[in-house]
Amino acid sequence: MNLISFNASFIRIPLLSIALIALTNTAIAGGSIGEHSLMNDFLRSKVSMGRDFSVSTDSPAYNNETNNALVFNRGAIGVDNHDFDEKFSLARTLTSIRYSTGLPSHRISTLLPDNFLNTQLLNSLLNTFKVSSKTNGFVKMDLQIRDKEKEVSLSDMSPTAIFNRFDLSASNGEHCGEYRIIYHKNNGARFFLAFEAQYPNPDSSKGKRGCFALADFWQEIGKMNKADALVQLEKFFYKGLVHKGVKLPAVVDFTHYTHGTGQVRSNSSIQKPWQLREFKTDISAKGKVIFVADTVKSNPLTRLFVNKGDLPVIWNMGPYSPTDFLVDINKRGLVLDLSTDTSVKKENSGSYLPTAFPAKKENLETDSLKTLRAHFNRDFGTYVDNLLAPERRASNPSPRDIINGFSLDNDDSYNEFQSDSNEGDNTANGRNENLSAIISKKLTALNLSNYSVQMIRNRAEAMSCGGCHQNSNDAEIAPNVHWPKSGSFVHVDEKGALSPALTEQFLPARAALLKDYLQETIGKSVEKWRFAEPDYSSAMNDFDGPYNASNLPNQVAFAALKTDGSITAWGDSSGGGAGAPTGSGYTKIYSNWTAFAALKADGSITAWGDSDSGGTGAPTGSGYTKIYSTGFAFAALKADGSITAWGDSESGSTGAPTGSGYTKIYSTMNAFAALKADGSITAWGDSDSGSTGAPTGSGYTKIYSTMSAFAALKADGSITAWGDSDCGGAGAPTGSGYTKIYSTAGAFAAVKADGSITAWGDSDWGGTGAPTGS
């Protein structure tokens, strides 16, 4: 980055937006956000209580295939990519941002088509790549012009993954972390957008304990299959929901990405080099919702890490470039003139061909650079303390404690507006002698004689976007401890594959923190019981129709799970109010009309209640992951996709398919239908309720149900229905383009992408009379 001007009379009285920005610090894929996050509290508590870090270096990598609590990513087993694309489209996210401003002047613009307004909003972000400079404080900084980024369009982008960053929650409870949606460009050069919403504390009066409902929500998401998790995540991100009596607002909101809160970030290789930038939501002078470029947090200006008079940054080279060109310039005692007046712009590169001329090296130093470097040198001691936080907490921290436990947390006045993932922008290669002296003094004070100055420089670079995404791969940050590797400039790629850094280091640490927070908070919280789900109310209201719920609610009894995994039941003794298992270790309770079935952590099952409804006959053994139900039978799914059913023979206890590979089970009152990974369907149970007539072939993505009929949706939006013709088993619309199906007990209603609705089934239950138009 080139510094090109300095106002010597500048007085730091920043605008509100600039002041707010300085209050926040953005965390990268790994690492920490400073001394005031839950991750820091977690690591500190392990030391103070004399306990080991609960996820040690030899603990297994995080398995996102079976746990959605931290990551939901396309390509994972059980994820319907088409459904993910539909529910989390970039257009929907931009629409939600526009509609959540609450400004009267903005509502006028809703008269224009959403697609037009969303394109406008996206273009406001892309247009920032055409700007050649921007000022941070008293320093005006060059920006690389990247004309080709304008080629990105709404239709290019698809959702890649959803990330839970509860670990970024403020330790004082000021906010409850960040919840992120990552998008990728589908073809051509690679381009990613990350929408990173900082989430408000729903009960700030309780401090960090007020974040409990969020932690518990994610824990519950982690136990769901992919289809159910996606339904709940859609509600959480776009509509908001109530969890355990706590109202959780929608994640996607204008205020969650603006100054002083979260951010949107880009990661692009459309032009060289790979470059990361940061943006905030804002309102233009004309009252339009826009994105504005912002500083990239924890990315101090590259020039601050070099000695006074060293060569300046050149695009695709940088101050540390070993290229022959720079070596030759230096040998001849020449300096480089980067001013646009005397340079020739390289076509489509955003860079300049420098002109060399004899001069003293110190002439390269502008007043702005000298002043900024002096301030940075003055403050750097505090930043080294942040970088050495693991060693300051413990005399012999574990590798995972080190990797997850340090930060840079520098003042925003030192940050630049772009971060390059190449060696030319790698601050770890800098040789600022003042910074080296500060690091050396700090190492001596902590008696870390086996640590080198370079290790701490490597830590500073790892905290930058460019460092974490590429530059710091395998860099040594402590004796025999190396920064984990990204996945080639990204931490989740276009197919949803996660980087080794995530699976081996960051996710296991975040999982341990989430577990620890829940254990520490549960005793102080009202959330001491977890009831069987769904109950009657949620079955009627939360699943787009009561028979779309994965289980039918018990009609006559309650069963609740304590924090130790023990169960208490009450109500009609013949319907599950008595006979609950003793002991502990159960993780979830499932139900049908008159019986319960509880699952243990090892996947073993215990059932009780009406013996004719599955209160007896549960399978022995372990390895089951979820239980589904009709009105009077259960069906349990194993990790390998095999199915075992029990209960009333006329409600699906017999006839379950053999073999494996099934990903989810759906039900009517008396029949089951199971979906395979290839989209093929097998049904069994009562023939009048959908056990016969299921479609052959594959490509189905989801199944919906009424009381006695099924309707299956294909990836192309076409529908096949079967079962009781009076309840929607016949009469489904032809054609394609449908995106979702809703149901009553006796009818279906299918919605197209344009908002038009087609209904069929019993006219007394909504099968006729659907509105026309879109």
PDB file of N, CA and C in Angstrom, residues 486-533:
ATOM      1  N   SER A 486      -4.564 -23.295   5.297  1.00  0.00           N
ATOM      2  CA  SER A 486      -5.856 -22.985   4.681  1.00  0.00           C
ATOM      3  C   SER A 486      -6.104 -23.980   3.549  1.00  0.00           C
ATOM      4  N   GLY A 487      -7.183 -23.773   2.822  1.00  0.00           N
ATOM      5  CA  GLY A 487      -7.493 -24.624   1.681  1.00  0.00           C
ATOM      6  C   GLY A 487      -7.230 -23.898   0.386  1.00  0.00           C
ATOM      7  N   SER A 488      -6.004 -23.475   0.152  1.00  0.00           N
ATOM      8  CA  SER A 488      -5.637 -22.734  -1.049  1.00  0.00           C
ATOM      9  C   SER A 488      -6.404 -21.429  -1.142  1.00  0.00           C
ATOM     10  N   PHE A 489      -6.035 -20.493  -0.311  1.00  0.00           N
ATOM     11  CA  PHE A 489      -6.573 -19.130  -0.258  1.00  0.00           C
ATOM     12  C   PHE A 489      -7.960 -19.032   0.387  1.00  0.00           C
ATOM     13  N   VAL A 490      -8.585 -20.136   0.727  1.00  0.00           N
ATOM     14  CA  VAL A 490      -9.918 -20.101   1.337  1.00  0.00           C
ATOM     15  C   VAL A 490      -9.974 -21.095   2.490  1.00  0.00           C
ATOM     16  N   HIS A 491     -10.989 -20.921   3.347  1.00  0.00           N
ATOM     17  CA  HIS A 491     -11.207 -21.899   4.416  1.00  0.00           C
ATOM     18  C   HIS A 491     -12.425 -22.767   4.166  1.00  0.00           C
ATOM     19  N   VAL A 492     -13.224 -22.422   3.162  1.00  0.00           N
ATOM     20  CA  VAL A 492     -14.267 -23.310   2.651  1.00  0.00           C
ATOM     21  C   VAL A 492     -14.344 -23.046   1.156  1.00  0.00           C
ATOM     22  N   ASP A 493     -14.235 -24.100   0.355  1.00  0.00           N
ATOM     23  CA  ASP A 493     -14.200 -23.885  -1.089  1.00  0.00           C
ATOM     24  C   ASP A 493     -15.588 -23.968  -1.709  1.00  0.00           C
ATOM     25  N   GLU A 494     -15.650 -23.840  -3.027  1.00  0.00           N
ATOM     26  CA  GLU A 494     -16.938 -23.769  -3.717  1.00  0.00           C
ATOM     27  C   GLU A 494     -17.789 -25.015  -3.537  1.00  0.00           C
ATOM     28  N   LYS A 495     -17.180 -26.133  -3.237  1.00  0.00           N
ATOM     29  CA  LYS A 495     -17.924 -27.376  -3.030  1.00  0.00           C
ATOM     30  C   LYS A 495     -18.250 -27.614  -1.560  1.00  0.00           C
ATOM     31  N   GLY A 496     -17.841 -26.687  -0.700  1.00  0.00           N
ATOM     32  CA  GLY A 496     -18.127 -26.821   0.725  1.00  0.00           C
ATOM     33  C   GLY A 496     -17.047 -27.516   1.519  1.00  0.00           C
ATOM     34  N   ALA A 497     -15.933 -27.886   0.887  1.00  0.00           N
ATOM     35  CA  ALA A 497     -14.847 -28.556   1.600  1.00  0.00           C
ATOM     36  C   ALA A 497     -14.175 -27.577   2.559  1.00  0.00           C
ATOM     37  N   LEU A 498     -13.928 -28.025   3.777  1.00  0.00           N
ATOM     38  CA  LEU A 498     -13.344 -27.175   4.815  1.00  0.00           C
ATOM     39  C   LEU A 498     -11.833 -27.348   4.859  1.00  0.00           C
ATOM     40  N   SER A 499     -11.153 -26.280   5.250  1.00  0.00           N
ATOM     41  CA  SER A 499      -9.696 -26.302   5.311  1.00  0.00           C
ATOM     42  C   SER A 499      -9.205 -27.144   6.488  1.00  0.00           C
ATOM     43  N   PRO A 500      -7.965 -27.661   6.406  1.00  0.00           N
ATOM     44  CA  PRO A 500      -7.382 -28.354   7.564  1.00  0.00           C
ATOM     45  C   PRO A 500      -7.340 -27.464   8.796  1.00  0.00           C
ATOM     46  N   ALA A 501      -7.125 -26.163   8.603  1.00  0.00           N
ATOM     47  CA  ALA A 501      -7.087 -25.257   9.751  1.00  0.00           C
ATOM     48  C   ALA A 501      -8.399 -25.295  10.518  1.00  0.00           C
ATOM     49  N   LEU A 502      -9.503 -25.338   9.803  1.00  0.00           N
ATOM     50  CA  LEU A 502     -10.809 -25.392  10.459  1.00  0.00           C
ATOM     51  C   LEU A 502     -11.027 -26.736  11.147  1.00  0.00           C
ATOM     52  N   THR A 503     -10.887 -27.832  10.396  1.00  0.00           N
ATOM     53  CA  THR A 503     -11.257 -29.141  10.937  1.00  0.00           C
ATOM     54  C   THR A 503     -10.310 -29.623  12.025  1.00  0.00           C
ATOM     55  N   GLU A 504      -9.032 -29.243  11.939  1.00  0.00           N
ATOM     56  CA  GLU A 504      -8.055 -29.769  12.889  1.00  0.00           C
ATOM     57  C   GLU A 504      -7.793 -28.860  14.074  1.00  0.00           C
ATOM     58  N   GLN A 505      -8.083 -27.552  13.925  1.00  0.00           N
ATOM     59  CA  GLN A 505      -7.744 -26.622  14.998  1.00  0.00           C
ATOM     60  C   GLN A 505      -8.920 -25.760  15.456  1.00  0.00           C
ATOM     61  N   PHE A 506      -9.430 -24.927  14.574  1.00  0.00           N
ATOM     62  CA  PHE A 506     -10.384 -23.915  15.003  1.00  0.00           C
ATOM     63  C   PHE A 506     -11.725 -24.514  15.434  1.00  0.00           C
ATOM     64  N   LEU A 507     -12.279 -25.436  14.646  1.00  0.00           N
ATOM     65  CA  LEU A 507     -13.594 -25.995  14.992  1.00  0.00           C
ATOM     66  C   LEU A 507     -13.562 -26.822  16.280  1.00  0.00           C
ATOM     67  N   PRO A 508     -12.554 -27.674  16.497  1.00  0.00           N
ATOM     68  CA  PRO A 508     -12.517 -28.384  17.787  1.00  0.00           C
ATOM     69  C   PRO A 508     -12.454 -27.430  18.984  1.00  0.00           C
ATOM     70  N   ALA A 509     -11.709 -26.338  18.850  1.00  0.00           N
ATOM     71  CA  ALA A 509     -11.627 -25.373  19.950  1.00  0.00           C
ATOM     72  C   ALA A 509     -12.974 -24.683  20.169  1.00  0.00           C
ATOM     73  N   ARG A 510     -13.642 -24.324  19.097  1.00  0.00           N
ATOM     74  CA  ARG A 510     -14.957 -23.673  19.226  1.00  0.00           C
ATOM     75  C   ARG A 510     -15.990 -24.626  19.807  1.00  0.00           C
ATOM     76  N   ALA A 511     -15.911 -25.899  19.431  1.00  0.00           N
ATOM     77  CA  ALA A 511     -16.827 -26.890  19.988  1.00  0.00           C
ATOM     78  C   ALA A 511     -16.616 -27.031  21.491  1.00  0.00           C
ATOM     79  N   ALA A 512     -15.352 -27.045  21.926  1.00  0.00           N
ATOM     80  CA  ALA A 512     -15.048 -27.151  23.351  1.00  0.00           C
ATOM     81  C   ALA A 512     -15.562 -25.933  24.098  1.00  0.00           C
ATOM     82  N   LEU A 513     -15.418 -24.753  23.506  1.00  0.00           N
ATOM     83  CA  LEU A 513     -15.907 -23.525  24.140  1.00  0.00           C
ATOM     84  C   LEU A 513     -17.429 -23.565  24.291  1.00  0.00           C
ATOM     85  N   LEU A 514     -18.126 -23.970  23.226  1.00  0.00           N
ATOM     86  CA  LEU A 514     -19.593 -24.014  23.277  1.00  0.00           C
ATOM     87  C   LEU A 514     -20.066 -24.976  24.369  1.00  0.00           C
ATOM     88  N   LYS A 515     -19.449 -26.124  24.433  1.00  0.00           N
ATOM     89  CA  LYS A 515     -19.802 -27.104  25.471  1.00  0.00           C
ATOM     90  C   LYS A 515     -19.526 -26.541  26.861  1.00  0.00           C
ATOM     91  N   ASP A 516     -18.369 -25.915  27.027  1.00  0.00           N
ATOM     92  CA  ASP A 516     -17.996 -25.352  28.320  1.00  0.00           C
ATOM     93  C   ASP A 516     -18.956 -24.239  28.736  1.00  0.00           C
ATOM     94  N   TYR A 517     -19.297 -23.358  27.788  1.00  0.00           N
ATOM     95  CA  TYR A 517     -20.213 -22.258  28.090  1.00  0.00           C
ATOM     96  C   TYR A 517     -21.562 -22.798  28.558  1.00  0.00           C
ATOM     97  N   LEU A 518     -22.086 -23.796  27.870  1.00  0.00           N
ATOM     98  CA  LEU A 518     -23.388 -24.355  28.242  1.00  0.00           C
ATOM     99  C   LEU A 518     -23.329 -25.014  29.615  1.00  0.00           C
ATOM    100  N   GLN A 519     -22.249 -25.733  29.884  1.00  0.00           N
ATOM    101  CA  GLN A 519     -22.109 -26.391  31.182  1.00  0.00           C
ATOM    102  C   GLN A 519     -21.977 -25.379  32.313  1.00  0.00           C
ATOM    103  N   GLU A 520     -21.225 -24.308  32.053  1.00  0.00           N
ATOM    104  CA  GLU A 520     -21.007 -23.297  33.073  1.00  0.00           C
ATOM    105  C   GLU A 520     -22.250 -22.444  33.307  1.00  0.00           C
ATOM    106  N   THR A 521     -23.041 -22.256  32.271  1.00  0.00           N
ATOM    107  CA  THR A 521     -24.185 -21.351  32.346  1.00  0.00           C
ATOM    108  C   THR A 521     -25.460 -22.050  32.766  1.00  0.00           C
ATOM    109  N   ILE A 522     -25.576 -23.334  32.475  1.00  0.00           N
ATOM    110  CA  ILE A 522     -26.843 -24.047  32.670  1.00  0.00           C
ATOM    111  C   ILE A 522     -27.317 -23.992  34.117  1.00  0.00           C
ATOM    112  N   GLY A 523     -26.375 -24.059  35.057  1.00  0.00           N
ATOM    113  CA  GLY A 523     -26.770 -24.035  36.456  1.00  0.00           C
ATOM    114  C   GLY A 523     -27.314 -22.695  36.901  1.00  0.00           C
ATOM    115  N   LYS A 524     -26.976 -21.631  36.160  1.00  0.00           N
ATOM    116  CA  LYS A 524     -27.425 -20.294  36.514  1.00  0.00           C
ATOM    117  C   LYS A 524     -28.598 -19.857  35.648  1.00  0.00           C
ATOM    118  N   SER A 525     -29.052 -20.754  34.780  1.00  0.00           N
ATOM    119  CA  SER A 525     -30.095 -20.400  33.818  1.00  0.00           C
ATOM    120  C   SER A 525     -31.395 -21.111  34.144  1.00  0.00           C
ATOM    121  N   VAL A 526     -32.475 -20.599  33.615  1.00  0.00           N
ATOM    122  CA  VAL A 526     -33.774 -21.235  33.812  1.00  0.00           C
ATOM    123  C   VAL A 526     -33.894 -22.477  32.945  1.00  0.00           C
ATOM    124  N   GLU A 527     -32.967 -22.692  31.992  1.00  0.00           N
ATOM    125  CA  GLU A 527     -33.075 -23.802  31.059  1.00  0.00           C
ATOM    126  C   GLU A 527     -32.511 -25.076  31.682  1.00  0.00           C
ATOM    127  N   LYS A 528     -33.260 -25.678  32.596  1.00  0.00           N
ATOM    128  CA  LYS A 528     -32.792 -26.894  33.244  1.00  0.00           C
ATOM    129  C   LYS A 528     -33.454 -28.141  32.687  1.00  0.00           C
ATOM    130  N   TRP A 529     -34.481 -27.977  31.844  1.00  0.00           N
ATOM    131  CA  TRP A 529     -35.218 -29.104  31.281  1.00  0.00           C
ATOM    132  C   TRP A 529     -35.312 -28.958  29.766  1.00  0.00           C
ATOM    133  N   ARG A 530     -35.273 -30.078  29.065  1.00  0.00           N
ATOM    134  CA  ARG A 530     -35.553 -30.086  27.629  1.00  0.00           C
ATOM    135  C   ARG A 530     -36.643 -31.106  27.369  1.00  0.00           C
ATOM    136  N   PHE A 531     -37.767 -30.626  26.867  1.00  0.00           N
ATOM    137  CA  PHE A 531     -38.918 -31.486  26.647  1.00  0.00           C
ATOM    138  C   PHE A 531     -38.795 -32.242  25.330  1.00  0.00           C
ATOM    139  N   ALA A 532     -39.611 -33.278  25.206  1.00  0.00           N
ATOM    140  CA  ALA A 532     -39.695 -33.997  23.941  1.00  0.00           C
ATOM    141  C   ALA A 532     -40.118 -33.027  22.850  1.00  0.00           C
ATOM    142  N   GLU A 533     -39.517 -33.154  21.695  1.00  0.00           N
ATOM    143  CA  GLU A 533     -39.835 -32.253  20.589  1.00  0.00           C
ATOM    144  C   GLU A 533     -40.301 -33.055  19.377  1.00  0.00           C
TER     145      GLU A 533
END
